[in-house]
């Protein structure tokens, strides 16, 4: 997925639509059980000496619930907004702190896939839940507490007082 800077800077809006396979990108992540194709609907348009690429990324994911590890289906619609400019036209960061970041580009061809992948990775939920009141797994026996209660004792005893736990039971 790429566009030519000079073509867009001349005033032409370039639609960019592509479906990307992200299975290799997400393959090493244990929290992502499966991922559909990433549908990218973007457009590159000129804006005051820069090229602004805006649009939306769309993907269906199956994630592991962070509490009980059950599969959670997510449909993500991620907004995409990046700006690019020829490297000699980009101001240094110290000159204008309030301005949005503009990626400097050497040459004419801009490859968008790294920016699309970065946006996708940053938008995947950090703590996916199957439901808000998910009780998770028992830390002692591993029972899914959403399905059935476990018989483990939930009584917390301070380890410093563990020796005194049965003091009154013996008398």
GROMACS .gro file of C-alpha atoms in nm:
model
  171
    1UNK     CA    1   0.000   0.000   0.000
    2UNK     CA    2   0.181   0.308  -0.126
    3UNK     CA    3   0.138   0.646  -0.291
    4UNK     CA    4   0.354   0.900  -0.474
    5UNK     CA    5   0.416   1.226  -0.284
    6UNK     CA    6   0.447   1.447  -0.595
    7UNK     CA    7   0.120   1.320  -0.738
    8UNK     CA    8  -0.073   1.409  -0.422
    9UNK     CA    9   0.107   1.739  -0.361
   10UNK     CA   10  -0.007   1.853  -0.708
   11UNK     CA   11  -0.364   1.853  -0.575
   12UNK     CA   12  -0.489   1.503  -0.651
   13UNK     CA   13  -0.672   1.299  -0.386
   14UNK     CA   14  -0.563   0.936  -0.407
   15UNK     CA   15  -0.795   0.665  -0.269
   16UNK     CA   16  -0.608   0.375  -0.111
   17UNK     CA   17  -0.797   0.054  -0.047
   18UNK     CA   18  -0.636  -0.278   0.026
   19UNK     CA   19  -0.689  -0.591   0.231
   20UNK     CA   20  -0.380  -0.703   0.421
   21UNK     CA   21  -0.302  -1.040   0.576
   22UNK     CA   22  -0.187  -0.972   0.934
   23UNK     CA   23  -0.157  -1.334   1.049
   24UNK     CA   24   0.223  -1.318   1.051
   25UNK     CA   25   0.222  -0.983   1.235
   26UNK     CA   26  -0.009  -1.114   1.510
   27UNK     CA   27   0.113  -1.476   1.503
   28UNK     CA   28   0.354  -1.441   1.795
   29UNK     CA   29   0.099  -1.288   2.030
   30UNK     CA   30  -0.058  -1.526   2.281
   31UNK     CA   31  -0.355  -1.298   2.345
   32UNK     CA   32  -0.467  -1.306   1.979
   33UNK     CA   33  -0.626  -1.644   1.904
   34UNK     CA   34  -0.719  -1.563   1.543
   35UNK     CA   35  -0.739  -1.262   1.313
   36UNK     CA   36  -0.928  -1.195   0.995
   37UNK     CA   37  -0.789  -0.985   0.712
   38UNK     CA   38  -0.726  -0.614   0.777
   39UNK     CA   39  -0.942  -0.400   0.551
   40UNK     CA   40  -0.779  -0.059   0.489
   41UNK     CA   41  -0.994   0.223   0.350
   42UNK     CA   42  -0.770   0.529   0.326
   43UNK     CA   43  -0.725   0.840   0.114
   44UNK     CA   44  -0.420   1.058   0.063
   45UNK     CA   45  -0.496   1.428   0.017
   46UNK     CA   46  -0.282   1.743  -0.002
   47UNK     CA   47  -0.287   1.978   0.296
   48UNK     CA   48  -0.062   2.288   0.320
   49UNK     CA   49   0.255   2.135   0.175
   50UNK     CA   50   0.199   1.797   0.337
   51UNK     CA   51   0.011   1.482   0.246
   52UNK     CA   52  -0.246   1.374   0.501
   53UNK     CA   53  -0.357   1.012   0.491
   54UNK     CA   54  -0.687   0.951   0.670
   55UNK     CA   55  -0.936   0.670   0.681
   56UNK     CA   56  -1.029   0.360   0.872
   57UNK     CA   57  -0.887   0.016   0.943
   58UNK     CA   58  -1.133  -0.267   0.997
   59UNK     CA   59  -1.056  -0.611   1.142
   60UNK     CA   60  -1.223  -0.898   1.329
   61UNK     CA   61  -1.016  -1.056   1.606
   62UNK     CA   62  -1.060  -1.340   1.849
   63UNK     CA   63  -0.877  -1.259   2.171
   64UNK     CA   64  -0.829  -1.446   2.498
   65UNK     CA   65  -1.016  -1.296   2.794
   66UNK     CA   66  -0.756  -1.160   3.032
   67UNK     CA   67  -0.930  -1.312   3.337
   68UNK     CA   68  -1.071  -1.651   3.231
   69UNK     CA   69  -0.889  -1.711   2.897
   70UNK     CA   70  -1.217  -1.782   2.713
   71UNK     CA   71  -1.233  -1.659   2.349
   72UNK     CA   72  -1.364  -1.305   2.298
   73UNK     CA   73  -1.470  -1.186   1.953
   74UNK     CA   74  -1.382  -0.822   1.879
   75UNK     CA   75  -1.461  -0.612   1.575
   76UNK     CA   76  -1.220  -0.318   1.563
   77UNK     CA   77  -1.274  -0.004   1.358
   78UNK     CA   78  -0.961   0.202   1.399
   79UNK     CA   79  -0.927   0.559   1.272
   80UNK     CA   80  -0.608   0.625   1.075
   81UNK     CA   81  -0.454   0.973   1.048
   82UNK     CA   82  -0.091   1.032   0.948
   83UNK     CA   83   0.084   1.324   0.779
   84UNK     CA   84   0.386   1.309   0.546
   85UNK     CA   85   0.603   1.579   0.388
   86UNK     CA   86   0.926   1.595   0.190
   87UNK     CA   87   1.219   1.574   0.433
   88UNK     CA   88   1.353   1.919   0.343
   89UNK     CA   89   1.015   2.082   0.427
   90UNK     CA   90   0.975   1.926   0.774
   91UNK     CA   91   1.045   2.154   1.072
   92UNK     CA   92   1.241   2.019   1.363
   93UNK     CA   93   1.040   1.918   1.669
   94UNK     CA   94   1.185   2.203   1.879
   95UNK     CA   95   1.049   2.470   1.644
   96UNK     CA   96   0.679   2.403   1.696
   97UNK     CA   97   0.564   2.182   1.984
   98UNK     CA   98   0.192   2.234   1.917
   99UNK     CA   99   0.199   2.120   1.553
  100UNK     CA  100   0.098   1.760   1.474
  101UNK     CA  101   0.382   1.523   1.392
  102UNK     CA  102   0.473   1.504   1.023
  103UNK     CA  103   0.675   1.206   0.897
  104UNK     CA  104   0.968   1.323   0.681
  105UNK     CA  105   0.991   1.140   0.346
  106UNK     CA  106   1.304   1.099   0.137
  107UNK     CA  107   1.212   1.034  -0.224
  108UNK     CA  108   0.870   1.018  -0.384
  109UNK     CA  109   0.722   0.678  -0.291
  110UNK     CA  110   0.568   0.638   0.056
  111UNK     CA  111   0.506   0.287   0.189
  112UNK     CA  112   0.212   0.291   0.433
  113UNK     CA  113   0.215  -0.067   0.564
  114UNK     CA  114   0.448   0.001   0.862
  115UNK     CA  115   0.222   0.288   0.976
  116UNK     CA  116  -0.092   0.077   0.929
  117UNK     CA  117   0.060  -0.210   1.129
  118UNK     CA  118   0.169   0.023   1.409
  119UNK     CA  119  -0.179   0.175   1.432
  120UNK     CA  120  -0.338  -0.171   1.444
  121UNK     CA  121  -0.102  -0.301   1.715
  122UNK     CA  122  -0.162   0.005   1.932
  123UNK     CA  123  -0.540  -0.032   1.905
  124UNK     CA  124  -0.572  -0.397   2.013
  125UNK     CA  125  -0.733  -0.400   2.359
  126UNK     CA  126  -0.472  -0.446   2.630
  127UNK     CA  127  -0.711  -0.622   2.870
  128UNK     CA  128  -0.993  -0.787   2.672
  129UNK     CA  129  -1.281  -0.919   2.881
  130UNK     CA  130  -1.552  -1.170   2.788
  131UNK     CA  131  -1.789  -0.965   3.005
  132UNK     CA  132  -1.749  -0.685   3.259
  133UNK     CA  133  -1.826  -0.905   3.561
  134UNK     CA  134  -1.596  -1.192   3.458
  135UNK     CA  135  -1.476  -1.367   3.774
  136UNK     CA  136  -1.174  -1.529   3.608
  137UNK     CA  137  -0.987  -1.843   3.707
  138UNK     CA  138  -0.926  -1.954   4.063
  139UNK     CA  139  -0.557  -1.894   4.142
  140UNK     CA  140  -0.546  -2.208   4.358
  141UNK     CA  141  -0.718  -2.479   4.151
  142UNK     CA  142  -0.767  -2.314   3.809
  143UNK     CA  143  -1.147  -2.357   3.798
  144UNK     CA  144  -1.330  -2.110   3.576
  145UNK     CA  145  -1.536  -1.926   3.840
  146UNK     CA  146  -1.785  -1.808   3.574
  147UNK     CA  147  -1.895  -2.169   3.519
  148UNK     CA  148  -1.891  -2.301   3.876
  149UNK     CA  149  -1.764  -2.195   4.217
  150UNK     CA  150  -1.452  -2.370   4.339
  151UNK     CA  151  -1.407  -2.521   4.686
  152UNK     CA  152  -1.086  -2.336   4.762
  153UNK     CA  153  -1.065  -2.133   5.080
  154UNK     CA  154  -1.068  -1.760   5.016
  155UNK     CA  155  -0.959  -1.679   5.368
  156UNK     CA  156  -0.641  -1.476   5.362
  157UNK     CA  157  -0.408  -1.528   5.656
  158UNK     CA  158  -0.111  -1.304   5.711
  159UNK     CA  159   0.195  -1.532   5.674
  160UNK     CA  160   0.348  -1.382   5.991
  161UNK     CA  161   0.047  -1.504   6.191
  162UNK     CA  162   0.010  -1.842   6.018
  163UNK     CA  163   0.150  -2.027   6.322
  164UNK     CA  164  -0.129  -1.887   6.543
  165UNK     CA  165  -0.408  -1.989   6.305
  166UNK     CA  166  -0.524  -2.292   6.507
  167UNK     CA  167  -0.449  -2.154   6.858
  168UNK     CA  168  -0.813  -2.134   6.974
  169UNK     CA  169  -0.920  -2.457   6.798
  170UNK     CA  170  -0.702  -2.674   7.024
  171UNK     CA  171  -0.858  -2.551   7.351
   0.00000   0.00000   0.00000
